[in-house]
C-alpha cells in the first residue's frame, strides 16, 4: 500500500464510492490536502482551463487514465480541504484506469468506510454513516440518519452534564432508556429472525409468502413439500425481519421426538419469535398439540384457513383460548393484526424520530459499564471518563480543524 504523506504530513486518498460490480457510472472520490492538485495532474479537459482553475461545483468533461483513458466528469467539491469527485464509466476496467492514474499521481488507495470516517467529526457519527449505507429499510435508515447527525451524542452529552452536576439519578434513567433503545438499534442492519413452524399442510409456506409479499416458498397441496428451511428477508411495519419456514413437523410415529428435533434446530433455537401455525379447518392432530406446547413469550399462535368452515373452536382448547390469531394466509384476512402482533413482540417500544439510539454492540457495552460505574461507590469519575471516551472527536477528521476549538467540543457536545 502507498503511504505518501503530502507537504503537510497528510495523506491524500482515493476510493470508489459506488458499489462493486458493473454499473453505468462509478463515483470516485479523492480527498486530503492535495486532492485538487493530484486530480488536476491527471485530468485532461476536453475544453477550457485546468481542473484546479475551475469554479467549485462546476462539472468538467475530460479524460483520465493511460492511453486514451476513460471519458469522465470531474468536479471540485466545496469544503475544506477540497475534495474532487470523478464520475467515470462503471465497468471494473474503466474504474481501474481512473484509480490507477490517481494512485500513480500520489493518492493512496482507500475505502468508502475510510472516506466516511475521515469526514465525520466523531466515531459515532462515522459508524452511523457507514451503517446507513447498509440499512435495509427506510425505518432503519431514518434512525441511523438521526445518529449520524448527533442524536445519540446529544443524549450522552446530556447524561454527562447530569453526572457533572450531581444528578446521578436522572443520568441513570437516561442510561437505562438508551440501553433499551439499543436493543432495537443493534438490530437495524441484521433485523429480527421470525420462524414459522407447524405440521405439514397447515399453510406455513403460504403464510411466509403472504408476509413477505411475494412467492418464494413452494406451496403445494401435498403435505411436507417444504423440506428445508426457506428464509426470506423482508420488512414488517418498516422493521427488517428474516422470515424462515421450517420443514413441516412430519407425521411420524413419534411426533414429539420429531418436534424435539425441530426445537433443537438452529432456527427455532435462535429465533427471536416463533409463529406456531395451526389449521382451523381440520381437526387438531397430535402434532398440533405438540406445537401448542411451544407456547411461551416468544411464540405467537396462529389459526390459519379462517376462510374455510372452522373444525374447532379456539376458545374451547386449553392453551389456545383467545390466544390464537385467526388468519387466512390465502386471502390475506387477519394479516394486519398478525403483523401488528409480531412487531409488538419484536419492538415493544420503538424509538421515536430524533431520539438517541445506540446502534453498535460496543456502544451498548460502554453504556452498561457507565451504569455500573455510576452505581459503584466512587465510580462517578469512571462513569464520566467512559462517556467522554465514547464522545471523543476523531483526530484529524476532515472537518475536525474547523470544530476543534468550538465551545462544547471538550465535552463531546456537537
Ligand atoms: P405447509 O406445508 O404448512 O407449508 O402448507 P402450504 O403453505 O404448502 O399449504 C398447504 C395447502 O393449504 C395449500 O394447498 C394451500 O393453498 C392451502 N392453504 C394455505 N393457507 C390457506 C388458507 O388460508 N386458506 C385455504 N383455503 N387454503 C390454504
Short mmCIF file of C-alpha atoms and ligand atoms in Angstrom, two decimals:
data_model
loop_
_atom_site.label_atom_id
_atom_site.label_comp_id
_atom_site.label_asym_id
_atom_site.label_seq_id
_atom_site.Cartn_x
_atom_site.Cartn_y
_atom_site.Cartn_z
CA UNK A 1 0.00 0.00 0.00
CA UNK A 2 1.25 3.52 -0.73
CA UNK A 3 1.68 5.84 2.14
CA UNK A 4 2.84 9.10 0.67
CA UNK A 5 2.49 11.96 3.09
CA UNK A 6 1.95 15.26 1.36
CA UNK A 7 3.69 18.52 2.22
CA UNK A 8 1.64 18.90 5.42
CA UNK A 9 2.15 15.35 6.59
CA UNK A 10 -1.39 14.41 5.49
CA UNK A 11 -2.27 11.65 3.10
CA UNK A 12 -4.50 12.22 0.10
CA UNK A 13 -6.74 9.23 -0.58
CA UNK A 14 -8.86 7.85 -3.37
CA UNK A 15 -11.80 5.44 -3.07
CA UNK A 16 -14.58 4.16 -5.27
CA UNK A 17 -17.80 5.14 -3.51
CA UNK A 18 -20.22 3.20 -5.68
CA UNK A 19 -20.91 -0.49 -5.03
CA UNK A 20 -18.68 -3.15 -6.58
CA UNK A 21 -19.83 -4.75 -9.81
CA UNK A 22 -20.98 -3.45 -13.13
CA UNK A 23 -22.88 -0.22 -13.32
CA UNK A 24 -23.37 2.55 -15.84
CA UNK A 25 -21.45 5.06 -13.73
CA UNK A 26 -18.98 4.83 -10.87
CA UNK A 27 -18.17 7.59 -8.42
CA UNK A 28 -14.52 8.00 -7.40
CA UNK A 29 -13.58 10.41 -4.61
CA UNK A 30 -10.22 12.00 -3.93
CA UNK A 31 -9.78 13.68 -0.55
CA UNK A 32 -6.99 15.17 1.50
CA UNK A 33 -4.88 18.33 1.27
CA UNK A 34 -3.59 17.54 -2.23
CA UNK A 35 -6.86 16.24 -3.71
CA UNK A 36 -7.23 19.03 -6.27
CA UNK A 37 -3.54 19.06 -7.23
CA UNK A 38 -3.46 15.29 -7.74
CA UNK A 39 -6.70 15.16 -9.75
CA UNK A 40 -5.54 18.18 -11.74
CA UNK A 41 -2.33 16.42 -12.71
CA UNK A 42 -4.18 13.51 -14.34
CA UNK A 43 -7.34 15.16 -15.68
CA UNK A 44 -7.19 16.14 -19.36
CA UNK A 45 -10.09 18.54 -20.02
CA UNK A 46 -11.76 18.48 -23.44
CA UNK A 47 -12.03 22.24 -23.38
CA UNK A 48 -11.21 25.18 -21.15
CA UNK A 49 -8.86 25.61 -18.24
CA UNK A 50 -7.37 23.07 -15.89
CA UNK A 51 -9.45 21.45 -13.16
CA UNK A 52 -7.63 23.46 -10.48
CA UNK A 53 -8.87 26.69 -12.12
CA UNK A 54 -12.49 25.51 -12.45
CA UNK A 55 -15.05 27.06 -10.11
CA UNK A 56 -16.14 24.84 -7.20
CA UNK A 57 -19.15 22.73 -8.17
CA UNK A 58 -18.68 23.10 -11.96
CA UNK A 59 -18.73 19.76 -13.80
CA UNK A 60 -15.87 19.37 -16.27
CA UNK A 61 -15.71 16.82 -19.07
CA UNK A 62 -12.38 15.23 -19.93
CA UNK A 63 -10.26 12.09 -19.75
CA UNK A 64 -8.25 10.28 -17.08
CA UNK A 65 -6.01 7.25 -17.48
CA UNK A 66 -3.39 5.52 -19.59
CA UNK A 67 -3.68 5.63 -23.39
CA UNK A 68 -6.91 7.22 -24.39
CA UNK A 69 -8.12 6.93 -20.82
CA UNK A 70 -11.73 6.91 -19.70
CA UNK A 71 -14.11 9.74 -20.50
CA UNK A 72 -15.05 11.24 -17.15
CA UNK A 73 -16.80 14.11 -15.43
CA UNK A 74 -14.73 15.76 -12.71
CA UNK A 75 -15.85 18.29 -10.16
CA UNK A 76 -14.13 20.11 -7.33
CA UNK A 77 -16.39 19.93 -4.30
CA UNK A 78 -16.91 22.69 -1.75
CA UNK A 79 -15.37 22.28 1.69
CA UNK A 80 -12.04 22.34 3.39
CA UNK A 81 -9.86 20.69 2.38
CA UNK A 82 -11.40 20.42 -1.05
CA UNK A 83 -12.37 17.07 -2.49
CA UNK A 84 -12.64 16.02 -6.09
CA UNK A 85 -15.34 13.74 -7.39
CA UNK A 86 -14.73 11.86 -10.61
CA UNK A 87 -17.64 10.15 -12.34
CA UNK A 88 -16.36 7.55 -14.76
CA UNK A 89 -17.81 4.58 -16.61
CA UNK A 90 -18.93 1.85 -14.23
CA UNK A 91 -17.08 -1.25 -15.51
CA UNK A 92 -14.17 -2.52 -13.40
CA UNK A 93 -11.62 -1.78 -16.17
CA UNK A 94 -12.71 1.84 -16.58
CA UNK A 95 -12.71 2.37 -12.82
CA UNK A 96 -9.24 0.87 -12.53
CA UNK A 97 -7.89 3.16 -15.28
CA UNK A 98 -9.01 6.20 -13.30
CA UNK A 99 -7.97 4.96 -9.85
CA UNK A 100 -4.60 3.76 -11.13
CA UNK A 101 -3.84 7.20 -12.62
CA UNK A 102 -4.76 8.92 -9.35
CA UNK A 103 -2.64 6.48 -7.32
CA UNK A 104 0.33 6.99 -9.62
CA UNK A 105 -0.09 10.73 -9.13
CA UNK A 106 0.22 10.33 -5.36
CA UNK A 107 -3.14 9.34 -3.89
CA UNK A 108 -3.41 6.36 -1.57
CA UNK A 109 -5.92 3.67 -2.48
CA UNK A 110 -8.60 3.64 0.22
CA UNK A 111 -12.18 2.57 1.02
CA UNK A 112 -15.60 4.23 1.26
CA UNK A 113 -15.63 3.48 5.02
CA UNK A 114 -12.39 5.43 5.39
CA UNK A 115 -13.88 8.33 3.43
CA UNK A 116 -16.88 8.38 5.78
CA UNK A 117 -14.58 8.21 8.83
CA UNK A 118 -12.34 11.00 7.58
CA UNK A 119 -15.19 13.38 7.02
CA UNK A 120 -17.02 12.62 10.29
CA UNK A 121 -16.33 14.58 13.43
CA UNK A 122 -16.74 11.62 15.77
CA UNK A 123 -16.51 7.82 15.66
CA UNK A 124 -20.22 7.55 16.49
CA UNK A 125 -21.21 9.68 13.50
CA UNK A 126 -18.78 7.83 11.26
CA UNK A 127 -20.18 4.47 12.34
CA UNK A 128 -23.75 5.69 11.79
CA UNK A 129 -22.90 6.85 8.27
CA UNK A 130 -21.18 3.55 7.46
CA UNK A 131 -24.20 1.60 8.71
CA UNK A 132 -26.61 3.92 6.94
CA UNK A 133 -25.33 2.67 3.61
CA UNK A 134 -26.23 -0.87 4.64
CA UNK A 135 -29.62 -0.06 6.19
CA UNK A 136 -32.16 -2.49 4.72
CA UNK A 137 -35.31 -0.48 5.38
CA UNK A 138 -36.44 3.12 5.45
CA UNK A 139 -37.11 2.97 9.19
CA UNK A 140 -33.62 1.63 9.92
CA UNK A 141 -32.12 4.30 7.67
CA UNK A 142 -34.00 7.12 9.30
CA UNK A 143 -32.91 6.08 12.83
CA UNK A 144 -29.28 5.80 11.66
CA UNK A 145 -29.52 9.16 9.95
CA UNK A 146 -30.53 10.68 13.29
CA UNK A 147 -27.44 9.14 14.92
CA UNK A 148 -25.22 10.39 12.09
CA UNK A 149 -26.33 13.93 12.88
CA UNK A 150 -25.66 13.61 16.61
CA UNK A 151 -28.84 12.29 18.29
CA UNK A 152 -27.01 9.72 20.43
CA UNK A 153 -24.18 12.13 21.20
CA UNK A 154 -26.62 14.78 22.38
CA UNK A 155 -28.22 12.40 24.87
CA UNK A 156 -24.86 11.08 26.07
CA UNK A 157 -23.67 14.69 26.42
CA UNK A 158 -26.78 15.47 28.48
CA UNK A 159 -26.07 12.43 30.63
CA UNK A 160 -22.51 13.63 31.19
CA UNK A 161 -23.78 17.07 32.21
CA UNK A 162 -26.18 15.44 34.68
CA UNK A 163 -23.38 13.46 36.33
CA UNK A 164 -21.20 16.58 36.48
CA UNK A 165 -23.94 18.47 38.27
CA UNK A 166 -24.61 15.63 40.70
CA UNK A 167 -27.90 14.50 39.16
CA UNK A 168 -26.88 10.86 39.07
CA UNK A 169 -30.42 9.59 39.21
CA UNK A 170 -31.51 11.35 36.03
CA UNK A 171 -28.26 10.23 34.33
CA UNK A 172 -29.06 6.64 35.33
CA UNK A 173 -32.56 6.99 33.84
CA UNK A 174 -31.14 8.21 30.53
CA UNK A 175 -28.69 5.29 30.50
CA UNK A 176 -31.49 2.77 31.11
CA UNK A 177 -33.54 4.30 28.30
CA UNK A 178 -30.54 4.24 25.95
CA UNK A 179 -29.81 0.60 26.80
CA UNK A 180 -33.44 -0.25 26.00
CA UNK A 181 -33.33 1.57 22.68
CA UNK A 182 -30.04 -0.15 21.95
CA UNK A 183 -31.88 -3.48 21.83
CA UNK A 184 -33.61 -2.14 18.74
CA UNK A 185 -30.65 -0.12 17.46
CA UNK A 186 -28.29 -3.09 17.31
CA UNK A 187 -30.82 -4.95 15.12
CA UNK A 188 -31.20 -2.27 12.48
CA UNK A 189 -28.92 -3.96 9.96
CA UNK A 190 -29.46 -7.67 10.61
CA UNK A 191 -33.09 -7.47 11.67
CA UNK A 192 -35.02 -10.00 13.73
CA UNK A 193 -35.44 -13.69 13.00
CA UNK A 194 -39.03 -14.98 12.90
CA UNK A 195 -39.59 -18.68 12.34
CA UNK A 196 -42.83 -20.33 11.19
CA UNK A 197 -43.47 -23.81 12.46
CA UNK A 198 -46.36 -26.28 12.43
CA UNK A 199 -47.19 -29.65 10.98
CA UNK A 200 -47.22 -30.10 7.19
CA UNK A 201 -50.03 -28.54 5.19
CA UNK A 202 -51.22 -26.03 7.78
CA UNK A 203 -50.20 -23.20 5.44
CA UNK A 204 -46.73 -22.12 6.58
CA UNK A 205 -45.37 -21.56 3.08
CA UNK A 206 -48.49 -19.68 2.08
CA UNK A 207 -48.15 -17.51 5.16
CA UNK A 208 -44.45 -16.86 4.53
CA UNK A 209 -45.31 -15.72 1.01
CA UNK A 210 -48.15 -13.56 2.24
CA UNK A 211 -45.97 -11.89 4.88
CA UNK A 212 -43.03 -11.45 2.53
CA UNK A 213 -45.34 -10.13 -0.14
CA UNK A 214 -44.26 -12.40 -2.95
CA UNK A 215 -43.96 -16.03 -3.91
CA UNK A 216 -40.76 -17.53 -2.63
CA UNK A 217 -41.52 -20.81 -0.86
CA UNK A 218 -43.09 -23.64 -2.82
CA UNK A 219 -46.75 -24.01 -1.93
CA UNK A 220 -48.24 -27.39 -2.70
CA UNK A 221 -51.36 -29.27 -1.56
CA UNK A 222 -49.31 -32.37 -0.74
CA UNK A 223 -48.07 -32.37 2.87
CA UNK A 224 -44.41 -31.95 3.61
CA UNK A 225 -43.41 -30.20 0.39
CA UNK A 226 -41.29 -27.65 2.18
CA UNK A 227 -38.48 -29.89 3.30
CA UNK A 228 -35.85 -27.40 4.25
CA UNK A 229 -35.71 -24.04 5.84
CA UNK A 230 -36.70 -21.39 3.34
CA UNK A 231 -35.88 -17.93 4.52
CA UNK A 232 -36.55 -14.52 3.15
CA UNK A 233 -35.58 -11.04 4.27
CA UNK A 234 -38.45 -8.63 4.36
CA UNK A 235 -39.77 -5.66 6.32
CA UNK A 236 -42.71 -5.73 8.72
CA UNK A 237 -44.01 -2.26 9.50
CA UNK A 238 -40.64 -0.94 8.33
CA UNK A 239 -38.53 -3.20 10.60
CA UNK A 240 -36.12 -5.61 8.94
CA UNK A 241 -37.15 -9.20 9.54
CA UNK A 242 -35.83 -12.52 8.32
CA UNK A 243 -38.74 -14.94 7.97
CA UNK A 244 -37.99 -18.64 7.91
CA UNK A 245 -40.29 -21.53 7.15
CA UNK A 246 -39.04 -24.67 8.88
CA UNK A 247 -39.58 -28.08 7.35
CA UNK A 248 -43.07 -29.22 8.42
CA UNK A 249 -43.35 -31.19 11.59
CA UNK A 250 -43.67 -34.52 9.84
CA UNK A 251 -46.25 -37.00 10.95
CA UNK A 252 -44.15 -39.91 12.03
CA UNK A 253 -44.96 -42.38 14.78
CA UNK A 254 -43.10 -40.17 17.11
CA UNK A 255 -44.21 -36.59 16.61
CA UNK A 256 -42.91 -35.48 19.96
CA UNK A 257 -39.47 -36.72 19.05
CA UNK A 258 -39.83 -35.02 15.70
CA UNK A 259 -40.75 -31.80 17.39
CA UNK A 260 -37.80 -32.23 19.72
CA UNK A 261 -35.53 -32.41 16.69
CA UNK A 262 -37.17 -29.31 15.28
CA UNK A 263 -36.84 -27.48 18.56
CA UNK A 264 -33.19 -28.34 18.76
CA UNK A 265 -32.85 -26.96 15.23
CA UNK A 266 -30.70 -23.92 14.81
CA UNK A 267 -33.56 -21.84 13.51
CA UNK A 268 -36.12 -22.26 16.23
CA UNK A 269 -33.47 -22.10 18.91
CA UNK A 270 -32.09 -18.83 17.59
CA UNK A 271 -35.43 -17.28 16.64
CA UNK A 272 -36.49 -14.01 18.18
CA UNK A 273 -40.07 -15.14 17.67
CA UNK A 274 -41.74 -18.39 16.64
CA UNK A 275 -45.08 -18.34 14.84
CA UNK A 276 -46.83 -21.63 15.55
CA UNK A 277 -49.33 -22.26 12.76
CA UNK A 278 -52.48 -24.37 13.21
CA UNK A 279 -55.06 -25.27 10.55
CA UNK A 280 -58.51 -24.24 11.78
CA UNK A 281 -60.30 -26.11 9.01
CA UNK A 282 -59.29 -29.63 10.09
CA UNK A 283 -59.44 -31.25 13.49
CA UNK A 284 -56.33 -30.84 15.61
CA UNK A 285 -53.80 -33.64 15.30
CA UNK A 286 -51.37 -34.90 17.94
CA UNK A 287 -48.55 -32.99 16.26
CA UNK A 288 -50.60 -29.78 16.57
CA UNK A 289 -50.82 -30.40 20.28
CA UNK A 290 -47.04 -30.64 20.32
CA UNK A 291 -46.93 -27.22 18.65
CA UNK A 292 -49.20 -25.88 21.37
CA UNK A 293 -46.63 -26.92 23.92
CA UNK A 294 -44.26 -24.41 22.38
CA UNK A 295 -46.36 -21.68 23.94
CA UNK A 296 -44.38 -19.02 25.69
CA UNK A 297 -43.37 -15.43 25.44
CA UNK A 298 -41.51 -15.98 22.20
CA UNK A 299 -44.37 -17.80 20.47
CA UNK A 300 -47.39 -16.43 18.63
CA UNK A 301 -50.20 -18.87 17.85
CA UNK A 302 -51.97 -18.54 14.53
CA UNK A 303 -55.16 -20.33 13.42
CA UNK A 304 -54.92 -20.41 9.62
CA UNK A 305 -57.55 -21.04 6.89
CA UNK A 306 -60.18 -18.85 8.53
CA UNK A 307 -61.86 -18.61 5.12
CA UNK A 308 -62.95 -22.27 5.47
CA UNK A 309 -65.54 -23.61 7.94
CA UNK A 310 -63.97 -23.99 11.37
CA UNK A 311 -63.33 -27.53 12.60
CA UNK A 312 -62.54 -26.46 16.13
CA UNK A 313 -63.24 -23.63 18.47
CA UNK A 314 -60.10 -21.94 19.74
CA UNK A 315 -61.77 -20.80 22.95
CA UNK A 316 -62.56 -24.41 23.88
CA UNK A 317 -59.00 -25.67 23.56
CA UNK A 318 -56.80 -25.50 26.63
CA UNK A 319 -53.70 -23.48 25.98
CA UNK A 320 -55.21 -21.74 22.95
CA UNK A 321 -58.22 -19.76 24.15
CA UNK A 322 -58.32 -16.33 22.63
CA UNK A 323 -54.57 -16.50 22.11
CA UNK A 324 -54.69 -17.84 18.53
CA UNK A 325 -54.89 -15.13 15.90
CA UNK A 326 -57.32 -16.18 13.15
CA UNK A 327 -55.96 -15.58 9.66
CA UNK A 328 -56.37 -16.70 6.08
CA UNK A 329 -52.93 -16.80 4.51
CA UNK A 330 -54.68 -17.49 1.21
CA UNK A 331 -56.95 -14.44 1.26
CA UNK A 332 -54.90 -12.16 3.45
CA UNK A 333 -57.55 -11.86 6.18
CA UNK A 334 -56.11 -11.08 9.61
CA UNK A 335 -52.57 -10.42 8.33
CA UNK A 336 -52.60 -6.80 9.51
CA UNK A 337 -53.40 -7.96 13.02
CA UNK A 338 -50.76 -10.66 12.84
CA UNK A 339 -48.09 -8.20 11.65
CA UNK A 340 -49.07 -5.83 14.44
CA UNK A 341 -48.70 -8.67 16.95
CA UNK A 342 -45.31 -9.72 15.53
CA UNK A 343 -43.96 -6.17 15.60
CA UNK A 344 -45.43 -5.65 19.08
CA UNK A 345 -43.37 -8.61 20.30
CA UNK A 346 -40.16 -7.68 18.49
CA UNK A 347 -40.17 -3.91 19.04
CA UNK A 348 -42.45 -3.21 22.01
CA UNK A 349 -41.33 0.42 22.30
CA UNK A 350 -39.92 1.73 19.02
CA UNK A 351 -37.51 4.68 19.25
CA UNK A 352 -39.03 7.93 18.06
CA UNK A 353 -37.52 10.13 15.32
CA UNK A 354 -34.68 12.27 16.66
CA UNK A 355 -34.05 10.12 19.72
CA UNK A 356 -30.57 8.85 20.58
CA UNK A 357 -30.23 5.14 19.80
CA UNK A 358 -27.07 3.09 20.41
CA UNK A 359 -26.67 1.00 17.25
CA UNK A 360 -23.42 -0.93 17.78
CA UNK A 361 -22.86 -3.52 20.48
CA UNK A 362 -19.66 -1.83 21.69
CA UNK A 363 -21.67 1.35 22.35
CA UNK A 364 -24.18 -0.67 24.35
CA UNK A 365 -21.38 -2.27 26.33
CA UNK A 366 -19.94 1.10 27.28
CA UNK A 367 -23.39 2.34 28.29
CA UNK A 368 -23.77 -0.70 30.56
CA UNK A 369 -20.31 -0.05 32.02
CA UNK A 370 -21.25 3.58 32.71
CA UNK A 371 -24.42 2.44 34.51
CA UNK A 372 -22.39 0.02 36.63
CA UNK A 373 -19.75 2.64 37.40
CA UNK A 374 -22.44 5.09 38.44
CA UNK A 375 -23.88 2.56 40.89
CA UNK A 376 -20.50 1.72 42.40
CA UNK A 377 -19.18 3.79 45.30
CA UNK A 378 -16.75 6.37 43.95
CA UNK A 379 -17.45 5.39 40.36
CA UNK A 380 -18.65 8.78 39.11
CA UNK A 381 -15.29 9.80 37.67
CA UNK A 382 -15.01 6.49 35.88
CA UNK A 383 -18.54 6.93 34.51
CA UNK A 384 -17.69 10.40 33.15
CA UNK A 385 -14.42 9.18 31.68
CA UNK A 386 -16.21 6.37 29.83
CA UNK A 387 -18.77 8.75 28.31
CA UNK A 388 -16.01 11.19 27.36
CA UNK A 389 -14.15 8.41 25.58
CA UNK A 390 -17.29 7.43 23.69
CA UNK A 391 -17.81 11.03 22.64
CA UNK A 392 -14.18 11.81 21.80
CA UNK A 393 -13.67 13.50 18.49
CA UNK A 394 -11.51 11.94 15.86
CA UNK A 395 -8.01 13.30 15.47
CA UNK A 396 -7.54 14.82 12.06
CA UNK A 397 -11.02 14.34 10.61
CA UNK A 398 -11.54 16.47 7.52
CA UNK A 399 -13.95 18.65 9.41
CA UNK A 400 -12.02 18.45 12.66
CA UNK A 401 -9.89 21.50 12.02
CA UNK A 402 -12.89 23.78 11.84
CA UNK A 403 -14.51 22.48 15.02
CA UNK A 404 -11.56 21.76 17.31
CA UNK A 405 -11.94 24.99 19.21
CA UNK A 406 -15.68 25.19 19.22
CA UNK A 407 -17.41 25.52 22.60
CA UNK A 408 -18.60 22.18 23.94
CA UNK A 409 -16.12 20.13 21.97
CA UNK A 410 -14.20 19.09 25.05
CA UNK A 411 -17.46 17.82 26.48
CA UNK A 412 -18.21 15.91 23.34
CA UNK A 413 -21.23 18.04 22.51
CA UNK A 414 -21.93 18.83 18.87
P1 LIG B 1 -47.20 -26.01 4.68
O1 LIG B 1 -46.92 -27.44 4.40
O2 LIG B 1 -47.55 -25.80 6.11
O3 LIG B 1 -46.11 -25.08 4.24
O4 LIG B 1 -48.53 -25.62 3.87
P2 LIG B 1 -48.69 -24.87 2.47
O5 LIG B 1 -48.45 -23.41 2.62
O6 LIG B 1 -47.93 -25.61 1.46
O7 LIG B 1 -50.24 -25.02 2.24
C1 LIG B 1 -50.84 -26.29 2.14
C2 LIG B 1 -52.16 -26.15 1.41
O8 LIG B 1 -53.07 -25.36 2.18
C3 LIG B 1 -52.05 -25.49 0.04
O9 LIG B 1 -52.94 -26.12 -0.84
C4 LIG B 1 -52.51 -24.06 0.31
O10 LIG B 1 -53.08 -23.49 -0.83
C5 LIG B 1 -53.57 -24.31 1.37
N1 LIG B 1 -53.73 -23.12 2.21
C6 LIG B 1 -52.80 -22.45 2.88
N2 LIG B 1 -53.34 -21.41 3.56
C7 LIG B 1 -54.66 -21.42 3.28
C8 LIG B 1 -55.75 -20.59 3.69
O11 LIG B 1 -55.63 -19.61 4.41
N3 LIG B 1 -56.99 -20.94 3.21
C9 LIG B 1 -57.18 -22.01 2.39
N4 LIG B 1 -58.41 -22.24 1.99
N5 LIG B 1 -56.17 -22.80 1.99
C10 LIG B 1 -54.91 -22.51 2.42
#
